[in-house]
mmCIF file of C-alpha atoms and ligand atoms in Angstrom:
data_model
loop_
_atom_site.group_PDB
_atom_site.id
_atom_site.type_symbol
_atom_site.label_atom_id
_atom_site.label_comp_id
_atom_site.label_asym_id
_atom_site.label_seq_id
_atom_site.Cartn_x
_atom_site.Cartn_y
_atom_site.Cartn_z
ATOM 1 C CA MET A 231 147.548 46.768 5.066
ATOM 2 C CA LYS A 232 145.898 43.512 3.991
ATOM 3 C CA LYS A 233 142.117 43.806 4.133
ATOM 4 C CA GLY A 234 140.019 41.386 6.168
ATOM 5 C CA LYS A 235 137.871 38.662 4.626
ATOM 6 C CA LEU A 236 134.114 39.075 4.362
ATOM 7 C CA VAL A 237 132.298 35.822 5.133
ATOM 8 C CA ILE A 238 128.534 35.722 4.768
ATOM 9 C CA VAL A 239 126.483 33.042 6.465
ATOM 10 C CA SER A 240 122.839 32.412 5.501
ATOM 11 C CA GLY A 241 120.297 29.662 5.782
ATOM 12 C CA PRO A 242 116.803 29.013 7.053
ATOM 13 C CA SER A 243 115.797 30.083 10.519
ATOM 14 C CA GLY A 244 116.437 27.061 12.742
ATOM 15 C CA SER A 245 119.375 25.758 10.689
ATOM 16 C CA GLY A 246 121.680 26.479 13.610
ATOM 17 C CA LYS A 247 123.693 29.130 11.766
ATOM 18 C CA SER A 248 123.522 31.637 14.646
ATOM 19 C CA THR A 249 124.830 29.163 17.209
ATOM 20 C CA VAL A 250 127.736 28.097 15.009
ATOM 21 C CA THR A 251 128.575 31.656 13.929
ATOM 22 C CA LYS A 252 128.625 32.855 17.530
ATOM 23 C CA ILE A 253 131.014 30.088 18.643
ATOM 24 C CA VAL A 254 133.319 30.681 15.668
ATOM 25 C CA LYS A 255 133.398 34.444 16.277
ATOM 26 C CA ASP A 256 134.388 33.845 19.894
ATOM 27 C CA ARG A 257 137.092 31.332 18.986
ATOM 28 C CA LEU A 258 138.641 33.462 16.258
ATOM 29 C CA ASN A 259 138.139 36.774 18.059
ATOM 30 C CA ILE A 260 136.102 38.140 15.195
ATOM 31 C CA PRO A 261 134.262 41.346 16.171
ATOM 32 C CA LEU A 262 130.497 41.213 16.531
ATOM 33 C CA SER A 263 128.590 42.859 13.708
ATOM 34 C CA ILE A 264 125.291 44.041 15.059
ATOM 35 C CA SER A 265 122.511 44.443 12.510
ATOM 36 C CA ALA A 266 119.588 46.827 12.649
ATOM 37 C CA THR A 267 116.027 45.522 12.488
ATOM 38 C CA THR A 268 112.455 46.698 12.780
ATOM 39 C CA ARG A 269 111.270 43.410 14.290
ATOM 40 C CA GLN A 270 110.213 43.374 17.956
ATOM 41 C CA PRO A 271 112.871 42.223 20.442
ATOM 42 C CA ARG A 272 112.364 38.654 21.708
ATOM 43 C CA VAL A 273 112.368 38.043 25.443
ATOM 44 C CA GLY A 274 115.914 38.550 26.707
ATOM 45 C CA GLU A 275 117.180 40.393 23.624
ATOM 46 C CA VAL A 276 118.993 43.645 24.296
ATOM 47 C CA ASP A 277 119.132 46.732 22.067
ATOM 48 C CA GLY A 278 122.689 47.370 20.874
ATOM 49 C CA LYS A 279 123.765 43.827 21.731
ATOM 50 C CA ASP A 280 121.518 41.477 19.760
ATOM 51 C CA TYR A 281 120.334 44.066 17.253
ATOM 52 C CA TYR A 282 119.769 47.785 16.993
ATOM 53 C CA PHE A 283 115.991 47.731 17.294
ATOM 54 C CA LEU A 284 114.634 50.593 15.167
ATOM 55 C CA THR A 285 111.215 51.859 14.203
ATOM 56 C CA THR A 286 110.287 51.617 10.527
ATOM 57 C CA GLU A 287 110.702 55.388 10.263
ATOM 58 C CA GLU A 288 114.202 55.287 11.784
ATOM 59 C CA PHE A 289 115.186 52.407 9.482
ATOM 60 C CA GLU A 290 113.842 54.169 6.383
ATOM 61 C CA ASN A 291 115.758 57.322 7.324
ATOM 62 C CA LYS A 292 118.961 55.304 7.417
ATOM 63 C CA ILE A 293 118.093 53.881 3.975
ATOM 64 C CA LYS A 294 117.653 57.449 2.676
ATOM 65 C CA ASN A 295 120.989 58.475 4.221
ATOM 66 C CA ASP A 296 122.729 55.532 2.509
ATOM 67 C CA GLU A 297 123.925 54.115 5.834
ATOM 68 C CA PHE A 298 123.411 50.447 4.955
ATOM 69 C CA TYR A 299 125.928 48.076 3.359
ATOM 70 C CA GLU A 300 122.911 45.912 2.562
ATOM 71 C CA TYR A 301 119.360 45.590 3.796
ATOM 72 C CA ALA A 302 116.342 43.429 3.019
ATOM 73 C CA ASN A 303 112.799 42.735 4.060
ATOM 74 C CA VAL A 304 112.820 39.366 5.827
ATOM 75 C CA HIS A 305 109.706 37.710 7.292
ATOM 76 C CA GLY A 306 107.881 41.081 7.042
ATOM 77 C CA ASN A 307 110.516 43.203 8.812
ATOM 78 C CA TYR A 308 113.531 45.205 7.704
ATOM 79 C CA TYR A 309 116.983 43.869 8.579
ATOM 80 C CA GLY A 310 120.212 45.605 7.576
ATOM 81 C CA THR A 311 123.959 45.751 8.075
ATOM 82 C CA LEU A 312 125.381 49.186 8.682
ATOM 83 C CA LYS A 313 128.195 50.182 6.317
ATOM 84 C CA LYS A 314 130.387 51.291 9.193
ATOM 85 C CA VAL A 315 130.330 47.838 10.801
ATOM 86 C CA VAL A 316 131.683 46.151 7.677
ATOM 87 C CA GLU A 317 133.991 48.722 6.156
ATOM 88 C CA ASP A 318 135.802 49.825 9.334
ATOM 89 C CA ASN A 319 136.695 46.257 10.303
ATOM 90 C CA LEU A 320 137.752 45.138 6.818
ATOM 91 C CA ASP A 321 139.936 48.236 6.506
ATOM 92 C CA LYS A 322 141.594 47.369 9.814
ATOM 93 C CA GLY A 323 142.464 43.942 8.377
ATOM 94 C CA LEU A 324 139.889 42.168 10.546
ATOM 95 C CA ASN A 325 137.713 39.369 9.188
ATOM 96 C CA VAL A 326 133.969 40.042 9.255
ATOM 97 C CA ILE A 327 131.220 37.414 9.463
ATOM 98 C CA LEU A 328 127.735 38.588 8.554
ATOM 99 C CA GLU A 329 124.830 36.347 9.380
ATOM 100 C CA ILE A 330 122.229 37.679 6.995
ATOM 101 C CA ASP A 331 119.401 36.499 4.764
ATOM 102 C CA VAL A 332 119.820 35.308 1.169
ATOM 103 C CA GLN A 333 118.754 38.602 -0.449
ATOM 104 C CA GLY A 334 121.235 40.616 1.632
ATOM 105 C CA ALA A 335 123.963 38.056 0.936
ATOM 106 C CA LEU A 336 123.665 38.536 -2.824
ATOM 107 C CA ILE A 337 123.714 42.342 -2.464
ATOM 108 C CA ALA A 338 126.892 42.101 -0.366
ATOM 109 C CA LYS A 339 128.507 39.679 -2.871
ATOM 110 C CA GLU A 340 127.714 42.120 -5.674
ATOM 111 C CA LYS A 341 129.557 44.865 -3.726
ATOM 112 C CA LYS A 342 132.478 42.708 -2.733
ATOM 113 C CA LYS A 343 133.191 39.996 -5.269
ATOM 114 C CA ASP A 344 135.673 38.154 -3.066
ATOM 115 C CA ALA A 345 133.151 37.760 -0.240
ATOM 116 C CA VAL A 346 132.694 34.086 0.639
ATOM 117 C CA LEU A 347 129.102 32.829 0.862
ATOM 118 C CA VAL A 348 128.321 29.944 3.220
ATOM 119 C CA PHE A 349 124.882 28.318 3.304
ATOM 120 C CA PHE A 350 123.637 26.461 6.398
ATOM 121 C CA LYS A 351 120.873 23.875 6.339
ATOM 122 C CA THR A 352 119.515 20.921 8.250
ATOM 123 C CA GLU A 353 119.353 17.396 6.839
ATOM 124 C CA ASN A 354 115.644 17.800 6.054
ATOM 125 C CA MET A 355 112.588 20.000 6.657
ATOM 126 C CA GLU A 356 111.277 17.857 9.509
ATOM 127 C CA ILE A 357 114.404 18.512 11.580
ATOM 128 C CA LEU A 358 114.109 22.216 10.786
ATOM 129 C CA GLU A 359 110.497 22.305 11.944
ATOM 130 C CA ASN A 360 111.364 20.477 15.186
ATOM 131 C CA ARG A 361 114.169 22.915 15.918
ATOM 132 C CA LEU A 362 111.908 25.918 15.365
ATOM 133 C CA ARG A 363 109.285 24.461 17.681
ATOM 134 C CA ASN A 364 111.721 23.330 20.364
ATOM 135 C CA ARG A 365 113.327 26.730 20.808
ATOM 136 C CA LYS A 366 109.925 28.085 21.865
ATOM 137 C CA THR A 367 110.779 31.661 20.889
ATOM 138 C CA ASP A 368 108.181 32.151 18.185
ATOM 139 C CA SER A 369 104.407 31.958 17.819
ATOM 140 C CA GLU A 370 102.728 29.359 15.589
ATOM 141 C CA GLU A 371 102.165 32.018 12.934
ATOM 142 C CA VAL A 372 105.822 33.089 12.958
ATOM 143 C CA ILE A 373 106.949 29.429 12.741
ATOM 144 C CA LYS A 374 104.675 28.917 9.733
ATOM 145 C CA THR A 375 106.100 31.982 7.943
ATOM 146 C CA ARG A 376 109.635 30.849 8.701
ATOM 147 C CA LEU A 377 109.005 27.354 7.306
ATOM 148 C CA GLU A 378 107.492 28.786 4.134
ATOM 149 C CA ASN A 379 110.447 31.128 3.779
ATOM 150 C CA ALA A 380 112.871 28.251 4.356
ATOM 151 C CA LEU A 381 111.701 26.642 1.111
ATOM 152 C CA LYS A 382 112.330 29.882 -0.778
ATOM 153 C CA GLU A 383 115.731 30.333 0.889
ATOM 154 C CA LEU A 384 116.808 26.805 -0.082
ATOM 155 C CA GLU A 385 116.422 27.801 -3.750
ATOM 156 C CA TYR A 386 119.357 30.192 -3.294
ATOM 157 C CA GLN A 387 121.747 27.482 -2.127
ATOM 158 C CA PRO A 388 123.376 26.938 -5.572
ATOM 159 C CA LYS A 389 124.525 30.581 -5.548
ATOM 160 C CA TYR A 390 126.629 29.950 -2.417
ATOM 161 C CA ASP A 391 130.316 28.986 -2.419
ATOM 162 C CA TYR A 392 129.923 26.418 0.383
ATOM 163 C CA THR A 393 127.100 24.489 2.057
ATOM 164 C CA ILE A 394 127.295 23.199 5.618
ATOM 165 C CA ILE A 395 124.708 20.576 6.571
ATOM 166 C CA ASN A 396 124.520 21.270 10.265
ATOM 167 C CA VAL A 397 124.235 17.914 12.019
ATOM 168 C CA ASP A 398 126.879 18.338 14.695
ATOM 169 C CA ILE A 399 127.645 21.829 16.054
ATOM 170 C CA GLU A 400 131.328 21.137 16.704
ATOM 171 C CA LYS A 401 131.918 19.698 13.219
ATOM 172 C CA SER A 402 130.083 22.648 11.648
ATOM 173 C CA CYS A 403 132.285 25.079 13.629
ATOM 174 C CA GLU A 404 135.406 23.314 12.327
ATOM 175 C CA LYS A 405 134.114 23.515 8.761
ATOM 176 C CA LEU A 406 133.363 27.222 9.054
ATOM 177 C CA ILE A 407 136.775 27.914 10.626
ATOM 178 C CA ASN A 408 138.482 26.051 7.757
ATOM 179 C CA ILE A 409 136.558 28.139 5.216
ATOM 180 C CA ILE A 410 137.553 31.378 6.979
ATOM 181 C CA ASN A 411 141.213 30.383 7.224
ATOM 182 C CA GLU A 412 141.492 29.045 3.677
HETATM 183 P P1 LIG B 591 115.892 36.669 13.393
HETATM 184 O O1 LIG B 591 114.619 37.434 13.393
HETATM 185 O O2 LIG B 591 115.678 35.194 13.623
HETATM 186 O O3 LIG B 591 116.921 37.257 14.322
HETATM 187 O O4 LIG B 591 116.512 36.799 11.934
HETATM 188 C C1 LIG B 591 115.734 36.517 10.818
HETATM 189 C C2 LIG B 591 116.579 36.532 9.560
HETATM 190 O O5 LIG B 591 117.129 37.826 9.312
HETATM 191 C C3 LIG B 591 117.759 35.564 9.601
HETATM 192 O O6 LIG B 591 117.780 34.842 8.383
HETATM 193 C C4 LIG B 591 118.940 36.478 9.687
HETATM 194 O O7 LIG B 591 120.090 35.906 9.091
HETATM 195 C C5 LIG B 591 118.461 37.683 8.918
HETATM 196 N N1 LIG B 591 119.231 38.892 9.236
HETATM 197 C C6 LIG B 591 119.732 39.262 10.435
HETATM 198 N N2 LIG B 591 120.420 40.405 10.325
HETATM 199 C C7 LIG B 591 120.375 40.752 9.017
HETATM 200 C C8 LIG B 591 120.929 41.836 8.254
HETATM 201 O O8 LIG B 591 121.617 42.717 8.752
HETATM 202 N N3 LIG B 591 120.645 41.860 6.928
HETATM 203 C C9 LIG B 591 119.898 40.896 6.304
HETATM 204 N N4 LIG B 591 119.715 41.011 4.996
HETATM 205 N N5 LIG B 591 119.376 39.865 6.979
HETATM 206 C C10 LIG B 591 119.618 39.784 8.309
#
């Protein structure tokens, strides 16, 4: 059976990658891939739906047991994709979209050379900052860390196969769908 395609989406927090990825997954019937994290749930987030929320000890046990396809420390917390989530779906011939940070993306690309890397960004840093503030989900300190990290993340852009400058959600969805179907 033909294996599915692994598409990895990254980009600074606030670039709109989650919104676009969610719409595209719904439209193409791509299964959700729920990551594990040690960060605290935000208001409204549900364990097993948004993330598997783990303690540091639980996460580190999974690292020891080699359960992760990739994992990284992002903004001071662990985030990781479980092997099962990726391998089972690809084996079934289903496409998989992972929305993960730049470090995890490069680990995954190393494992699967034909993975397609897509980088999301805004037109400039001012727009990014406004988006982070307007969503009102994070404290001032968290916003500051995320903006600092955005600059570091942008340095990874040349390693990606495609870049989507997310100005219009619908146009970005079309671009991502074209990349997946290519
Ligand atoms: P947030 O806390 O806003 O949900 O996510 C913060 C960052 O962690 C985002 O850049 C997101 O793409 C990344 N992230 C989410 N899940 C994973 C994962 O499984 N692995 C890695 N490496 N990064 C992830």
